[in-house]
Short mmCIF file of C-alpha atoms in Angstrom, two decimals:
data_model
loop_
_atom_site.label_atom_id
_atom_site.label_comp_id
_atom_site.label_asym_id
_atom_site.label_seq_id
_atom_site.Cartn_x
_atom_site.Cartn_y
_atom_site.Cartn_z
CA UNK A 1 37.34 -44.90 9.95
CA UNK A 2 34.60 -42.62 8.64
CA UNK A 3 34.06 -39.16 10.10
CA UNK A 4 31.00 -38.71 12.32
CA UNK A 5 28.08 -37.06 10.55
CA UNK A 6 27.58 -33.44 11.50
CA UNK A 7 24.28 -32.57 13.07
CA UNK A 8 22.33 -30.45 10.60
CA UNK A 9 21.01 -27.06 11.62
CA UNK A 10 17.16 -26.77 11.70
CA UNK A 11 17.28 -23.60 9.58
CA UNK A 12 19.30 -25.35 6.88
CA UNK A 13 16.91 -28.34 6.95
CA UNK A 14 13.95 -26.00 6.46
CA UNK A 15 15.70 -24.18 3.61
CA UNK A 16 16.30 -27.52 1.88
CA UNK A 17 12.64 -28.43 2.34
CA UNK A 18 11.60 -25.09 0.88
CA UNK A 19 13.73 -25.58 -2.23
CA UNK A 20 12.46 -29.15 -2.65
CA UNK A 21 8.81 -28.06 -2.28
CA UNK A 22 9.25 -25.27 -4.82
CA UNK A 23 10.63 -27.76 -7.35
CA UNK A 24 7.92 -30.32 -6.60
CA UNK A 25 5.10 -27.84 -7.13
CA UNK A 26 6.59 -25.99 -10.12
CA UNK A 27 6.88 -22.77 -8.15
CA UNK A 28 8.96 -19.86 -9.49
CA UNK A 29 12.31 -19.52 -7.72
CA UNK A 30 12.73 -15.85 -6.95
CA UNK A 31 13.19 -14.32 -3.45
CA UNK A 32 9.53 -13.49 -2.88
CA UNK A 33 8.55 -17.10 -3.67
CA UNK A 34 11.18 -18.44 -1.25
CA UNK A 35 9.79 -16.18 1.49
CA UNK A 36 6.25 -17.43 0.86
CA UNK A 37 7.26 -21.09 0.96
CA UNK A 38 9.44 -20.52 4.01
CA UNK A 39 6.53 -18.93 5.88
CA UNK A 40 4.30 -21.84 4.85
CA UNK A 41 6.65 -24.69 5.79
CA UNK A 42 7.93 -23.11 9.00
CA UNK A 43 4.40 -23.13 10.43
CA UNK A 44 4.83 -19.56 11.67
CA UNK A 45 1.85 -18.29 9.68
CA UNK A 46 -1.07 -20.78 9.77
CA UNK A 47 -3.19 -18.54 7.53
CA UNK A 48 -0.69 -18.66 4.68
CA UNK A 49 -0.38 -22.43 5.10
CA UNK A 50 -4.16 -22.87 4.80
CA UNK A 51 -4.22 -20.73 1.65
CA UNK A 52 -1.23 -22.55 0.15
CA UNK A 53 -2.78 -25.96 0.81
CA UNK A 54 -6.00 -24.81 -0.86
CA UNK A 55 -4.06 -23.68 -3.96
CA UNK A 56 -2.17 -26.97 -4.14
CA UNK A 57 -5.37 -29.00 -3.77
CA UNK A 58 -7.18 -27.01 -6.46
CA UNK A 59 -4.48 -26.87 -9.12
CA UNK A 60 -3.09 -30.41 -9.40
CA UNK A 61 -0.26 -29.47 -7.08
CA UNK A 62 1.02 -26.55 -9.18
CA UNK A 63 1.79 -23.16 -7.62
CA UNK A 64 2.41 -20.41 -10.17
CA UNK A 65 3.68 -16.85 -10.16
CA UNK A 66 0.22 -15.36 -9.68
CA UNK A 67 -0.40 -17.66 -6.70
CA UNK A 68 2.91 -16.70 -5.07
CA UNK A 69 2.34 -12.97 -5.63
CA UNK A 70 -1.17 -13.20 -4.24
CA UNK A 71 -0.03 -15.03 -1.09
CA UNK A 72 2.83 -12.58 -0.55
CA UNK A 73 0.59 -9.52 -0.94
CA UNK A 74 -2.16 -10.94 1.29
CA UNK A 75 -0.03 -12.19 4.14
CA UNK A 76 3.66 -11.31 4.14
CA UNK A 77 3.74 -7.88 2.48
CA UNK A 78 0.88 -6.54 4.59
CA UNK A 79 2.54 -7.84 7.78
CA UNK A 80 5.83 -6.12 6.93
CA UNK A 81 4.02 -2.85 6.28
CA UNK A 82 1.98 -3.15 9.48
CA UNK A 83 5.19 -3.57 11.50
CA UNK A 84 6.77 -0.62 9.71
CA UNK A 85 3.72 1.56 10.39
CA UNK A 86 3.75 0.55 14.06
CA UNK A 87 7.43 1.46 14.41
CA UNK A 88 6.88 4.83 12.76
CA UNK A 89 3.81 5.52 14.92
CA UNK A 90 5.82 4.79 18.08
CA UNK A 91 8.52 7.18 16.87
CA UNK A 92 5.91 9.88 16.31
CA UNK A 93 4.52 9.35 19.82
CA UNK A 94 8.06 9.52 21.24
CA UNK A 95 8.73 12.78 19.42
CA UNK A 96 5.42 14.22 20.65
CA UNK A 97 6.33 13.28 24.24
CA UNK A 98 9.69 15.02 23.78
CA UNK A 99 7.97 18.05 22.30
CA UNK A 100 5.57 18.28 25.26
CA UNK A 101 8.56 18.05 27.63
CA UNK A 102 10.20 20.98 25.86
CA UNK A 103 6.99 23.00 26.05
CA UNK A 104 6.78 22.30 29.80
CA UNK A 105 10.42 23.37 30.18
CA UNK A 106 9.64 26.61 28.35
CA UNK A 107 6.64 27.29 30.60
CA UNK A 108 8.63 26.55 33.77
CA UNK A 109 11.46 28.81 32.60
CA UNK A 110 9.01 31.63 31.85
CA UNK A 111 7.44 31.25 35.27
CA UNK A 112 10.83 31.43 36.99
CA UNK A 113 11.83 34.47 34.97
CA UNK A 114 8.52 36.18 35.73
CA UNK A 115 9.01 35.40 39.42
CA UNK A 116 12.50 36.92 39.43
CA UNK A 117 11.27 40.06 37.66
CA UNK A 118 8.43 40.43 40.15
CA UNK A 119 10.79 40.01 43.09
CA UNK A 120 13.31 42.46 41.63
CA UNK A 121 10.59 45.03 40.90
CA UNK A 122 9.72 44.97 44.61
CA UNK A 123 13.39 45.62 45.51
CA UNK A 124 14.13 48.59 43.23
CA UNK A 125 16.66 50.73 45.16
CA UNK A 126 16.21 54.47 45.44
CA UNK A 127 17.75 56.49 42.63
CA UNK A 128 20.05 58.24 45.07
CA UNK A 129 21.84 54.96 45.90
CA UNK A 130 23.71 54.67 42.62
CA UNK A 131 25.81 51.67 43.64
CA UNK A 132 22.80 49.54 44.60
CA UNK A 133 20.93 50.77 41.51
CA UNK A 134 23.88 49.71 39.29
CA UNK A 135 23.95 46.26 40.94
CA UNK A 136 20.19 45.93 40.49
CA UNK A 137 20.40 46.79 36.76
CA UNK A 138 23.31 44.36 36.26
CA UNK A 139 21.34 41.56 37.93
CA UNK A 140 18.33 42.35 35.75
CA UNK A 141 20.46 42.31 32.56
CA UNK A 142 22.17 39.05 33.57
CA UNK A 143 18.84 37.38 34.33
CA UNK A 144 17.40 38.55 31.02
CA UNK A 145 20.46 37.29 29.08
CA UNK A 146 20.19 33.87 30.73
CA UNK A 147 16.51 33.72 29.82
CA UNK A 148 17.24 34.70 26.20
CA UNK A 149 19.87 31.94 25.94
CA UNK A 150 17.46 29.36 27.38
CA UNK A 151 14.67 30.49 25.06
CA UNK A 152 16.98 30.32 22.03
CA UNK A 153 18.03 26.79 22.94
CA UNK A 154 14.42 25.73 23.48
CA UNK A 155 13.34 27.28 20.18
CA UNK A 156 16.06 25.32 18.37
CA UNK A 157 15.01 22.08 20.08
CA UNK A 158 11.35 22.75 19.34
CA UNK A 159 12.17 23.44 15.70
CA UNK A 160 14.16 20.19 15.43
CA UNK A 161 11.36 18.19 17.06
CA UNK A 162 8.76 19.79 14.81
CA UNK A 163 10.79 18.90 11.70
CA UNK A 164 11.28 15.34 12.93
CA UNK A 165 7.54 14.94 13.52
CA UNK A 166 6.87 16.27 10.01
CA UNK A 167 9.32 13.75 8.51
CA UNK A 168 7.79 10.91 10.52
CA UNK A 169 4.29 11.93 9.46
CA UNK A 170 5.41 11.87 5.82
CA UNK A 171 6.94 8.42 6.40
CA UNK A 172 3.68 7.23 7.95
CA UNK A 173 1.70 8.55 4.99
CA UNK A 174 4.16 6.87 2.62
CA UNK A 175 3.78 3.58 4.50
CA UNK A 176 0.01 3.80 4.25
CA UNK A 177 0.23 4.52 0.52
CA UNK A 178 2.59 1.56 0.13
CA UNK A 179 0.17 -0.66 2.05
CA UNK A 180 -2.56 0.21 -0.46
CA UNK A 181 -0.45 -0.11 -3.64
CA UNK A 182 0.51 -3.15 -5.69
CA UNK A 183 4.32 -2.91 -5.91
CA UNK A 184 4.60 -4.51 -9.35
CA UNK A 185 2.06 -2.44 -11.29
CA UNK A 186 1.72 0.67 -9.16
CA UNK A 187 -2.06 0.21 -9.15
CA UNK A 188 -4.25 0.03 -6.08
CA UNK A 189 -4.05 -3.37 -4.42
CA UNK A 190 -6.97 -5.55 -3.42
CA UNK A 191 -7.19 -4.04 0.07
CA UNK A 192 -7.53 -0.55 -1.39
CA UNK A 193 -10.05 -1.80 -3.95
CA UNK A 194 -12.23 -3.31 -1.23
CA UNK A 195 -12.10 -0.08 0.81
CA UNK A 196 -12.98 2.07 -2.20
CA UNK A 197 -15.71 -0.27 -3.42
CA UNK A 198 -17.51 -0.10 -0.07
CA UNK A 199 -17.06 3.69 0.00
CA UNK A 200 -18.45 3.97 -3.55
CA UNK A 201 -21.45 1.77 -2.65
CA UNK A 202 -22.17 3.94 0.40
CA UNK A 203 -21.97 7.15 -1.65
CA UNK A 204 -24.12 5.76 -4.45
CA UNK A 205 -26.74 4.63 -1.95
CA UNK A 206 -26.80 8.05 -0.30
CA UNK A 207 -26.71 10.17 -3.46
CA UNK A 208 -28.55 7.76 -5.76
CA UNK A 209 -25.69 7.91 -8.26
CA UNK A 210 -24.69 5.07 -10.59
CA UNK A 211 -21.32 3.40 -10.89
CA UNK A 212 -19.98 0.52 -12.93
CA UNK A 213 -17.55 -2.23 -12.01
CA UNK A 214 -15.24 -3.84 -14.56
CA UNK A 215 -13.44 -7.13 -13.87
CA UNK A 216 -10.67 -7.99 -16.33
CA UNK A 217 -8.43 -11.03 -16.76
CA UNK A 218 -5.40 -11.48 -19.03
CA UNK A 219 -6.06 -14.28 -21.52
CA UNK A 220 -3.82 -17.37 -21.30
CA UNK A 221 -1.51 -15.63 -18.83
CA UNK A 222 -0.37 -18.84 -17.12
CA UNK A 223 0.58 -20.44 -20.44
CA UNK A 224 2.42 -17.27 -21.47
CA UNK A 225 4.16 -17.08 -18.12
CA UNK A 226 5.29 -20.70 -18.23
CA UNK A 227 6.62 -20.28 -21.77
CA UNK A 228 8.52 -17.02 -21.31
CA UNK A 229 9.27 -16.81 -17.57
CA UNK A 230 7.96 -14.72 -14.72
CA UNK A 231 10.04 -11.63 -15.58
CA UNK A 232 8.30 -11.38 -18.94
CA UNK A 233 5.03 -12.15 -17.15
CA UNK A 234 5.68 -9.14 -14.92
CA UNK A 235 6.24 -7.07 -18.06
CA UNK A 236 2.80 -8.17 -19.32
CA UNK A 237 1.14 -7.15 -16.05
CA UNK A 238 2.78 -3.74 -16.18
CA UNK A 239 1.75 -3.26 -19.82
CA UNK A 240 -1.89 -3.98 -19.01
CA UNK A 241 -1.76 -1.73 -15.93
CA UNK A 242 -0.20 1.13 -17.92
CA UNK A 243 -2.83 0.80 -20.67
CA UNK A 244 -5.62 0.96 -18.11
CA UNK A 245 -4.14 4.06 -16.48
CA UNK A 246 -3.76 5.70 -19.89
CA UNK A 247 -7.38 5.07 -20.91
CA UNK A 248 -9.40 5.67 -17.73
CA UNK A 249 -10.09 9.00 -16.08
CA UNK A 250 -8.35 9.99 -12.86
CA UNK A 251 -11.62 9.42 -11.01
CA UNK A 252 -11.55 5.68 -11.79
CA UNK A 253 -10.13 3.32 -9.17
CA UNK A 254 -7.93 0.81 -11.02
CA UNK A 255 -6.61 -2.09 -8.98
CA UNK A 256 -4.79 -5.37 -9.33
CA UNK A 257 -7.38 -7.72 -7.90
CA UNK A 258 -5.02 -10.68 -7.71
CA UNK A 259 -2.62 -12.51 -10.03
CA UNK A 260 -3.52 -11.57 -13.60
CA UNK A 261 -6.95 -10.18 -12.69
CA UNK A 262 -7.83 -6.48 -12.45
CA UNK A 263 -10.82 -4.57 -11.09
CA UNK A 264 -11.91 -1.07 -12.06
CA UNK A 265 -14.50 1.11 -10.30
CA UNK A 266 -16.04 3.72 -12.61
CA UNK A 267 -17.96 6.33 -10.57
CA UNK A 268 -21.01 7.96 -12.18
CA UNK A 269 -21.03 5.37 -14.98
CA UNK A 270 -23.98 3.18 -15.98
CA UNK A 271 -23.68 -0.23 -17.69
CA UNK A 272 -23.31 1.36 -21.15
CA UNK A 273 -20.49 3.67 -20.02
CA UNK A 274 -18.88 0.76 -18.18
CA UNK A 275 -18.85 -1.37 -21.32
CA UNK A 276 -17.50 1.53 -23.37
CA UNK A 277 -14.62 1.99 -20.92
CA UNK A 278 -13.87 -1.75 -20.89
CA UNK A 279 -13.84 -1.89 -24.68
CA UNK A 280 -11.56 1.15 -24.85
CA UNK A 281 -8.92 -0.71 -22.84
CA UNK A 282 -9.38 -3.98 -24.75
CA UNK A 283 -9.01 -2.27 -28.11
CA UNK A 284 -6.01 -0.25 -26.93
CA UNK A 285 -4.17 -3.42 -25.91
CA UNK A 286 -4.69 -4.86 -29.40
CA UNK A 287 -2.58 -2.01 -30.81
CA UNK A 288 0.37 -2.68 -28.50
CA UNK A 289 2.97 -5.36 -29.10
CA UNK A 290 5.03 -6.85 -26.30
CA UNK A 291 8.81 -6.87 -26.81
CA UNK A 292 10.85 -9.15 -24.53
CA UNK A 293 13.48 -6.87 -23.04
CA UNK A 294 16.23 -9.45 -22.59
CA UNK A 295 16.18 -10.62 -26.25
CA UNK A 296 14.27 -7.85 -28.05
CA UNK A 297 11.95 -10.64 -29.28
CA UNK A 298 8.46 -9.63 -30.43
CA UNK A 299 6.00 -11.69 -28.39
CA UNK A 300 2.90 -10.38 -30.14
CA UNK A 301 -0.20 -8.84 -28.63
CA UNK A 302 -1.83 -9.34 -25.25
CA UNK A 303 -5.59 -9.77 -25.02
CA UNK A 304 -7.93 -9.52 -22.06
CA UNK A 305 -11.46 -10.62 -21.26
CA UNK A 306 -13.75 -8.29 -19.32
CA UNK A 307 -17.01 -8.46 -17.40
CA UNK A 308 -19.10 -5.42 -16.46
CA UNK A 309 -21.76 -4.93 -13.80
CA UNK A 310 -23.57 -1.80 -12.61
CA UNK A 311 -24.66 -0.77 -9.13
CA UNK A 312 -28.17 -1.74 -8.07
CA UNK A 313 -29.80 -0.38 -4.96
CA UNK A 314 -29.25 -2.84 -2.15
CA UNK A 315 -26.03 -4.17 -3.65
CA UNK A 316 -23.24 -5.37 -1.39
CA UNK A 317 -19.59 -5.49 -2.38
CA UNK A 318 -19.93 -9.23 -2.85
CA UNK A 319 -23.02 -9.07 -5.06
CA UNK A 320 -21.73 -6.51 -7.55
CA UNK A 321 -18.33 -8.23 -7.79
CA UNK A 322 -20.02 -11.58 -8.31
CA UNK A 323 -22.12 -10.29 -11.24
CA UNK A 324 -19.07 -8.73 -12.92
CA UNK A 325 -17.13 -11.93 -12.33
CA UNK A 326 -19.90 -14.05 -13.84
CA UNK A 327 -19.89 -11.81 -16.92
CA UNK A 328 -16.10 -12.17 -17.11
CA UNK A 329 -16.38 -15.96 -16.99
CA UNK A 330 -18.91 -15.82 -19.83
CA UNK A 331 -16.49 -13.72 -21.89
CA UNK A 332 -13.90 -16.46 -21.46
CA UNK A 333 -16.39 -19.20 -22.37
CA UNK A 334 -17.34 -17.25 -25.50
CA UNK A 335 -13.76 -17.32 -26.74
CA UNK A 336 -11.91 -14.62 -24.74
CA UNK A 337 -10.73 -11.20 -25.96
CA UNK A 338 -14.19 -9.66 -25.51
CA UNK A 339 -16.38 -7.74 -23.08
CA UNK A 340 -19.60 -9.16 -21.63
CA UNK A 341 -22.00 -7.19 -19.46
CA UNK A 342 -24.33 -8.52 -16.81
CA UNK A 343 -27.26 -7.48 -19.01
CA UNK A 344 -26.01 -9.63 -21.91
CA UNK A 345 -25.50 -12.53 -19.51
CA UNK A 346 -29.02 -12.19 -18.10
CA UNK A 347 -30.56 -11.93 -21.57
CA UNK A 348 -28.75 -15.11 -22.62
CA UNK A 349 -29.99 -16.91 -19.51
CA UNK A 350 -33.59 -15.91 -20.24
CA UNK A 351 -33.36 -17.21 -23.81
CA UNK A 352 -31.85 -20.48 -22.64
#
């Protein structure tokens, strides 16, 4: 007689579905990818499901490393950080409430002490009555000692609360920095880029100052990633990020726009300066060879394509990004490993 089949647990069923879906769609199989697929198939995050379905529909069913990282950063990572920030904020508010309670205790204690001193000053015995005078002085000393002890305890508690609030504030600032940073490359993430781009547009409009925007994309990254694995792909992303940080001034805002694409805001730069900066990075990458850490294998050089646009009065974030993106697409059509500016693109269009 066969044993009755055990009823499967819903969580295990979902985990099996996640693994099967990852295999079906050629998804990488590291923890972050599992979390993305789990969120998608569980139905707990409709927004990530919509985005995942759009990726699947637009890429012949394939979901790569860049897609997974983008979905994680947009939906899951930001949610984790938001919850962490909320918890820390609540802790700060709790500490502030405790601090206010201690302050109120200190004020009440001071009032009571002042009241006792006032009452005792009205009852000072005559100097001739030495016994009563001695008792009065002893009562005054005892009351003062008690007040000193209470004040010392309150000062210690206030100091502890103040230090805790300082630590929590630092944690909150760290959480905010983490929420605006791409964890893989250490660059600004897309959220930070969008905030800074709007801020730069507002400043340029007010001060009538120029700025340039560079959009960059690693050439043949998906092919490279598929051939050598996502760990080596991560090494490529970090190499490009490090090269950009080495070559641009501190004033530049360098961000990982998504996947293998980067965006760079260059304040006070016109289209010529923007192209010069883009070419500096492109040329620098050509001098660097990528060595696979696990095997010490030389994988050759990494190339990037870049598009450059410059701020025009009346620009929105969408319009200036679109022009840089169009120039980037032209650089890819022209054979990759080159920089194209919006001016070159417009001149070509006029000739055509």
